[in-house]
Amino acid sequence: MNLAAETDRPVILWFRHDLRLADQAALSAAIASGRPILALYVLDDVSPGTWRAGGASRWWLHHSLLRLGTRLARHGLTLVLRRGDARAVLTSVVRETGAVAIHAGGGVEPWLRALDRDLSAILDIPLHRHRTTTLFNPARILTASGTPYGVYTPFARACFAAMPAPPLPAPEGRLRGAVPIVSDRLGDWALLPQRPNWSAGWERQWHPGEDGAAAAMARFLAEGLGEYAARRDLPGGAFTSRLSPHLHFGEISAATLWHAAGAAADEAGQGLLTFRREVLWREFSHYLLYHHQSLPEAPLIARFSAMPWRQDAAGLAAWQRGRTGVPIVDAGMRELWTTGWMHNRVRMIVASFLVKHLLLPWQEGEGWFWDTLLDADLAANAASWQWVAGSGADAAPYFRVFNPVLQGRKFDADGAYVRRFVPELAGLPDAYLHAPWEAPAAILASAGVRLGVTYPAPIVDLAEGRARALAAFAAIRGEAGEHALQEADA
Ligand SMILES: Cc1cc2nc3c(=O)[nH]c(=O)nc-3n(C[C@H](O)[C@H](O)[C@H](O)COP(=O)(O)OP(=O)(O)OC[C@H]3O[C@@H](n4cnc5c(N)ncnc54)[C@H](O)[C@@H]3O)c2cc1C
């Protein structure tokens, strides 16, 4: 135990999903305590139930922690890094520092909530949890009858009515730092990919950290927001904010984004409304995970547990590597692999292809995304996969099967996206780019495409895959009505 004078006993500022200083309620509370601040980050891969951060996330985390350390140093604070079960780590840090309280950000992940319950029982100092990851307290947004919302639209309406509170200011000047204790070295955590180093090139494209988040937001508000409603579904250009990894790591808060967008745009404009609705999809997914803790593992609609999923290791591998023979699917999966991110429209297309055309369990796709997305987020990933599978909270009809050819023609009409990520097809004319198997032999030859040689033939016949999916989905509904034969190309 550190025998410091009573007023010198610090508070611990425990960073979790909120690696920032602006609009950081835990930091504000730590400052308001008037005590020295011990800034801490714990890499906990071992707590029961934890979803160990995937490979891409670890790359981001490494760089984000570097930036956070630099920012804290400007205010006279040292970021202490520790690794292990957070129960043991916090117990030790409290003992080493004589801390009187812990201020931490929130999070809806089941393992994190269990951890906080355990810590409150184990420690003899208070653990104050502050809301840093969502716009609203998910326990407080309820229907008129006091139950959680199960559908997005009324949930979003309630959020618009409640209006998020304005963000807290970033601290200024020097803060009162605690006497530092021993810290791990970030490099020793080996968060960066080793072999294969699939992160090559990410540094040019992504700038983790609070400054990078602010710059990305400023760029989007100036150049993207106005046309967001019209262009957000087009994967061929940078028409969305690409803030998702920054939001996931909490380098920028949803409230900051919400209010900055409001200040940058016409309040009545369609761009602002559409953008805020997307931000509320993030909020809704966190809300769903808060109220349904099994969301990442089990279907929300119980009958989906009976789905006759297939096992197909070769099909799964082809999907993962972007070798399905369906151009828009392959472009998406290659975008993911090379950039650590994928456009939302294409995420829906590749997910539908996996779950419907290949009839593989959504958890397989969720797991791959978890490992390869820089923005991998337990709530958004699980809720989105369940939405595509039809087993989620919102009314996404199970019989919707995205036709990847029509989707490609509609949203990548000039083929810019497919040509960038599937260059072996670049020479095909637009008319055949999204369905090369329909091209006459002479056109394939003049584009240098040999199906099955330079580019795979489709691993599934789209019509057969769709029919198989509809039969499987109809079976678990116990009905095979004609209405099931619909196609989703909205
Ligand atoms: C199968 C599947 C898996 C997904 N997995 C993730 C994931 O792990 N992490 C993640 O952050 N998003 C996930 N999404 C949602 C969405 O694709 C991304 O949030 C979005 O593409 C990020 O790009 P952006 O920042 O340019 O978004 P913008 O269009 O600029 O939107 C702004 C922000 O709103 C939020 N948002 C937008 N759309 C959604 C949505 N449909 N669901 C939840 N939040 C949304 C994101 O935080 C995003 O950064 C997934 C979607 C699908 C279909």
XYZ file of C-alpha atoms in Angstrom, residues 83-490:
408
model
C -2.411 -7.025 -19.215
C -4.462 -9.845 -17.698
C -7.796 -10.528 -16.047
C -9.004 -7.064 -15.118
C -10.129 -8.346 -11.706
C -6.567 -9.178 -10.751
C -5.110 -6.133 -12.496
C -7.438 -3.627 -10.830
C -7.008 -5.255 -7.426
C -3.262 -4.918 -7.814
C -3.337 -1.335 -9.128
C -5.586 -0.239 -6.272
C -3.155 -1.817 -3.819
C -0.103 -0.290 -5.504
C -1.532 3.237 -5.645
C -3.836 3.476 -2.647
C -6.528 4.762 -5.032
C -9.812 5.866 -3.492
C -12.079 5.339 -6.525
C -12.166 4.114 -10.096
C -13.796 6.085 -12.908
C -14.450 4.015 -16.010
C -16.398 4.297 -19.214
C -19.290 2.048 -20.001
C -19.960 -0.737 -22.460
C -22.784 -3.147 -23.113
C -20.771 -6.314 -23.679
C -21.925 -9.113 -21.358
C -18.403 -9.942 -20.203
C -17.717 -6.287 -19.397
C -20.867 -5.958 -17.360
C -20.077 -9.176 -15.490
C -16.570 -7.887 -14.872
C -17.894 -4.658 -13.393
C -20.275 -6.536 -11.124
C -17.407 -8.714 -9.910
C -15.125 -5.739 -9.356
C -17.756 -3.895 -7.359
C -17.952 -6.929 -5.092
C -14.195 -7.537 -4.866
C -12.885 -4.011 -4.379
C -13.398 -1.946 -1.287
C -13.389 1.318 -3.274
C -16.197 2.445 -5.585
C -16.186 1.711 -9.313
C -18.016 4.569 -11.033
C -19.250 3.633 -14.490
C -19.848 6.586 -16.806
C -21.761 6.550 -20.072
C -19.121 7.042 -22.746
C -20.103 4.690 -25.559
C -23.743 5.438 -26.325
C -25.934 8.496 -26.728
C -28.435 7.287 -24.178
C -28.607 4.960 -21.231
C -30.106 1.812 -22.822
C -32.000 1.036 -19.638
C -33.885 4.322 -19.911
C -35.189 4.251 -23.504
C -38.362 2.223 -23.114
C -41.789 1.894 -24.686
C -44.823 3.496 -23.075
C -45.448 0.214 -21.265
C -41.916 0.222 -19.865
C -40.506 -2.576 -22.013
C -37.456 -2.404 -24.313
C -38.065 -1.585 -27.958
C -37.734 -4.533 -30.305
C -37.951 -2.618 -33.569
C -35.668 0.113 -34.867
C -38.139 2.746 -36.132
C -39.976 3.493 -32.875
C -36.655 3.234 -31.028
C -35.155 5.854 -33.343
C -38.213 8.051 -32.936
C -37.774 7.918 -29.150
C -34.094 8.848 -29.533
C -34.876 11.808 -31.799
C -37.416 13.007 -29.240
C -34.954 12.641 -26.362
C -32.144 14.481 -28.239
C -28.630 13.568 -27.049
C -26.979 15.838 -24.512
C -24.238 18.090 -25.871
C -20.686 16.760 -25.534
C -18.430 17.581 -22.590
C -15.412 19.761 -23.353
C -11.892 18.370 -23.623
C -9.641 19.186 -20.650
C -7.319 22.157 -20.840
C -3.851 22.629 -19.448
C -1.964 20.453 -17.050
C -3.861 17.891 -15.013
C -2.872 16.508 -11.649
C -1.142 13.236 -12.371
C -0.622 10.424 -9.892
C 2.815 9.043 -9.180
C 3.230 6.575 -12.059
C 3.464 2.883 -11.401
C 5.124 0.213 -13.498
C 3.608 -0.101 -16.962
C 3.867 -2.798 -19.603
C 5.519 -1.739 -22.832
C 3.033 -1.489 -25.674
C 5.426 -3.220 -28.068
C 5.568 -6.251 -25.782
C 1.859 -6.807 -26.285
C 2.553 -7.752 -29.923
C -0.740 -6.317 -31.139
C 0.514 -5.723 -34.656
C 0.057 -8.566 -37.155
C 3.159 -10.675 -37.592
C 2.956 -13.179 -40.416
C 1.192 -12.663 -42.719
C 1.380 -8.897 -42.268
C -1.982 -8.181 -43.821
C -1.983 -4.659 -42.350
C 0.508 -3.383 -44.921
C -0.907 -0.195 -46.356
C -3.401 0.489 -43.570
C -1.239 3.313 -42.193
C -1.719 5.280 -45.395
C -5.472 4.980 -45.235
C -6.331 5.049 -41.553
C -5.252 7.402 -38.791
C -6.217 5.898 -35.451
C -6.514 8.204 -32.455
C -8.534 11.207 -31.400
C -6.853 13.595 -33.840
C -7.427 11.199 -36.727
C -11.080 10.865 -35.735
C -11.551 14.632 -35.592
C -9.920 15.036 -38.997
C -12.075 12.283 -40.531
C -15.207 13.851 -39.091
C -14.279 17.319 -40.351
C -13.608 15.950 -43.829
C -16.896 14.097 -43.944
C -18.951 17.010 -42.643
C -17.406 19.320 -45.229
C -17.444 16.974 -48.220
C -19.806 14.065 -47.610
C -22.745 14.980 -45.426
C -24.591 17.096 -47.989
C -24.756 14.241 -50.496
C -24.911 11.473 -47.925
C -28.546 10.552 -48.513
C -28.021 10.256 -52.267
C -24.628 8.532 -52.317
C -24.232 6.501 -49.133
C -25.200 3.264 -50.893
C -22.566 3.567 -53.615
C -19.424 1.615 -52.725
C -17.370 2.997 -55.615
C -16.400 6.255 -53.855
C -15.710 7.501 -50.329
C -19.238 8.777 -49.722
C -19.724 7.717 -46.098
C -17.847 8.952 -43.049
C -15.640 5.881 -42.455
C -15.759 6.815 -38.811
C -16.797 3.351 -37.636
C -13.402 2.258 -36.239
C -12.987 5.614 -34.502
C -16.466 5.254 -33.006
C -15.839 1.684 -31.960
C -12.673 2.588 -30.067
C -14.340 5.676 -28.692
C -11.850 8.091 -30.208
C -14.828 10.251 -30.958
C -18.148 10.103 -29.154
C -21.472 9.579 -30.857
C -22.720 12.766 -29.175
C -19.846 14.802 -30.622
C -20.665 13.468 -34.063
C -24.383 14.007 -33.645
C -24.022 17.640 -32.634
C -21.198 18.482 -35.040
C -23.297 17.132 -37.902
C -26.181 19.287 -36.732
C -23.956 22.365 -36.695
C -22.527 21.603 -40.146
C -25.789 20.974 -41.964
C -29.211 22.332 -42.513
C -31.290 20.813 -39.671
C -34.072 20.091 -42.141
C -31.751 18.601 -44.756
C -32.134 14.984 -45.823
C -28.394 14.330 -45.449
C -28.395 15.129 -41.748
C -31.522 13.118 -41.046
C -30.279 10.081 -42.933
C -26.872 10.287 -41.285
C -28.312 10.569 -37.796
C -30.542 7.592 -38.524
C -27.411 5.570 -39.306
C -25.774 6.717 -36.089
C -28.927 5.494 -34.370
C -28.495 2.053 -35.953
C -25.276 1.870 -33.986
C -27.163 2.994 -30.883
C -29.870 0.397 -31.539
C -27.377 -2.429 -31.850
C -25.802 -1.495 -28.521
C -29.291 -1.260 -27.072
C -30.125 -4.736 -28.371
C -26.977 -6.226 -26.895
C -27.725 -4.557 -23.577
C -31.197 -6.086 -23.472
C -30.324 -9.411 -25.151
C -26.973 -10.555 -23.868
C -26.869 -13.707 -26.010
C -27.108 -11.631 -29.230
C -23.572 -12.504 -30.462
C -24.098 -16.238 -30.111
C -27.764 -17.180 -30.397
C -30.585 -16.139 -32.734
C -32.972 -13.658 -31.180
C -35.889 -15.490 -32.739
C -35.681 -18.908 -31.167
C -37.004 -20.963 -34.088
C -33.909 -19.988 -36.080
C -31.937 -22.377 -33.861
C -33.480 -25.131 -35.979
C -32.064 -23.785 -39.269
C -30.592 -26.616 -41.331
C -27.295 -24.821 -41.898
C -24.762 -26.492 -44.141
C -21.156 -27.291 -43.363
C -18.913 -26.315 -46.274
C -15.312 -25.518 -45.408
C -14.339 -24.925 -49.035
C -17.286 -22.583 -49.612
C -16.490 -20.662 -46.449
C -12.832 -20.314 -47.441
C -13.797 -19.109 -50.925
C -16.079 -16.498 -49.369
C -13.423 -15.369 -46.900
C -10.798 -14.907 -49.585
C -13.045 -13.318 -52.199
C -12.968 -16.293 -54.571
C -16.679 -17.128 -54.889
C -16.882 -16.239 -58.572
C -19.555 -13.599 -57.840
C -17.838 -10.261 -58.512
C -19.541 -7.915 -56.042
C -19.160 -10.494 -53.261
C -15.496 -11.024 -54.072
C -14.858 -7.288 -54.323
C -16.354 -6.797 -50.860
C -14.408 -9.609 -49.255
C -11.178 -8.370 -50.838
C -11.894 -4.822 -49.731
C -12.239 -6.193 -46.222
C -8.998 -8.152 -46.410
C -6.892 -5.368 -47.919
C -8.332 -2.318 -46.150
C -9.822 -3.692 -42.905
C -13.194 -2.155 -43.777
C -16.105 -2.799 -46.108
C -18.866 -0.594 -47.413
C -22.200 -1.103 -45.637
C -24.182 -2.000 -48.767
C -21.578 -4.597 -49.679
C -21.525 -5.961 -46.114
C -25.221 -6.693 -46.568
C -24.618 -8.338 -49.941
C -21.748 -10.577 -48.808
C -23.585 -11.484 -45.616
C -26.733 -12.411 -47.505
C -24.664 -14.488 -49.926
C -23.051 -16.436 -47.078
C -26.208 -17.002 -45.074
C -28.650 -17.504 -47.930
C -26.891 -18.634 -51.104
C -24.310 -20.736 -49.279
C -26.641 -21.509 -46.353
C -23.778 -21.243 -43.882
C -24.393 -20.151 -40.274
C -24.309 -16.420 -39.702
C -21.951 -16.996 -36.796
C -19.260 -18.045 -39.315
C -19.509 -14.687 -41.042
C -19.700 -12.846 -37.769
C -16.490 -14.554 -36.629
C -14.626 -13.696 -39.825
C -15.749 -10.081 -39.650
C -14.735 -10.002 -36.000
C -11.196 -10.929 -36.911
C -10.783 -8.826 -40.035
C -12.773 -5.603 -39.507
C -10.987 -2.620 -38.010
C -14.390 -1.514 -36.704
C -15.322 -4.967 -35.346
C -17.921 -4.198 -32.727
C -19.647 -6.930 -30.774
C -23.024 -5.203 -30.811
C -23.089 -3.824 -34.377
C -21.605 -6.982 -35.856
C -23.947 -9.382 -34.098
C -27.057 -7.259 -34.654
C -26.239 -6.783 -38.341
C -25.567 -10.467 -38.993
C -28.791 -11.405 -37.261
C -30.622 -8.758 -39.267
C -29.349 -10.236 -42.530
C -30.125 -13.776 -41.375
C -33.653 -12.709 -40.514
C -33.295 -13.909 -36.926
C -32.754 -10.467 -35.438
C -34.964 -7.978 -33.694
C -36.056 -5.935 -36.663
C -38.442 -7.087 -39.315
C -35.928 -8.132 -41.965
C -37.984 -10.752 -43.754
C -36.191 -14.071 -43.769
C -37.240 -14.532 -47.403
C -35.208 -11.547 -48.572
C -32.360 -12.905 -50.638
C -30.173 -10.216 -52.109
C -29.465 -10.950 -55.742
C -25.765 -10.019 -55.924
C -25.875 -9.430 -59.668
C -28.769 -6.969 -59.499
C -27.262 -5.338 -56.423
C -23.965 -4.892 -58.249
C -25.635 -3.446 -61.331
C -27.669 -1.050 -59.249
C -25.097 0.206 -56.764
C -21.886 -0.255 -58.749
C -23.327 0.602 -62.136
C -20.072 1.895 -63.607
C -18.169 -1.042 -62.102
C -15.613 1.190 -60.352
C -15.795 -0.852 -57.161
C -15.507 -4.302 -58.713
C -12.735 -3.173 -61.055
C -10.708 -1.821 -58.124
C -10.879 -4.957 -56.006
C -11.222 -7.633 -58.689
C -8.768 -6.310 -61.273
C -8.741 -9.565 -63.232
C -12.242 -8.636 -64.441
C -11.438 -4.982 -65.183
C -11.466 -5.484 -68.947
C -15.056 -6.733 -69.074
C -17.692 -4.310 -70.331
C -20.113 -2.994 -67.692
C -22.921 -5.187 -69.038
C -21.097 -8.376 -68.024
C -18.930 -7.190 -65.153
C -21.343 -8.328 -62.457
C -22.137 -11.665 -64.131
C -19.118 -12.745 -66.177
C -20.620 -16.208 -66.687
C -23.251 -14.564 -68.914
C -20.629 -13.069 -71.237
C -20.121 -14.592 -74.693
C -16.835 -16.418 -75.118
C -15.437 -13.753 -77.456
C -16.024 -10.990 -74.931
C -14.433 -13.014 -72.159
C -11.468 -13.708 -74.410
C -10.979 -10.092 -75.397
C -11.091 -9.084 -71.695
C -8.491 -11.756 -70.896
C -10.925 -13.598 -68.608
C -10.916 -17.383 -68.468
C -13.560 -18.521 -66.018
C -12.211 -21.183 -63.700
C -8.659 -20.127 -64.569
C -8.090 -16.378 -64.213
C -11.257 -15.929 -62.139
C -13.410 -18.590 -60.450
C -16.659 -19.819 -61.906
C -19.468 -19.176 -59.378
C -19.260 -21.649 -56.485
C -23.039 -21.770 -56.322
C -25.711 -21.360 -58.958
C -27.502 -18.229 -57.757
C -30.996 -19.456 -58.595
C -30.415 -22.856 -56.980
C -28.798 -21.321 -53.905
C -31.706 -18.982 -53.494
C -34.273 -21.758 -53.847
C -32.387 -23.904 -51.331
C -32.322 -21.008 -48.860
C -35.999 -20.297 -49.266
C -36.832 -23.953 -48.684
C -34.704 -24.031 -45.544
C -36.211 -20.836 -44.202
C -39.697 -21.982 -45.052
C -39.059 -25.259 -43.233
C -38.320 -23.548 -39.944
C -41.402 -21.412 -40.371
C -43.425 -24.492 -41.134
C -44.830 -22.925 -44.250
C -43.783 -22.578 -47.856
C -46.144 -19.901 -49.046
C -45.816 -18.174 -52.376
C -45.048 -14.918 -50.616
C -41.679 -16.388 -49.778
C -40.637 -16.122 -53.378
C -39.606 -12.540 -53.193
C -36.365 -10.942 -54.045
C -34.771 -8.064 -52.202
C -33.181 -5.526 -54.416
C -34.403 -2.373 -52.804
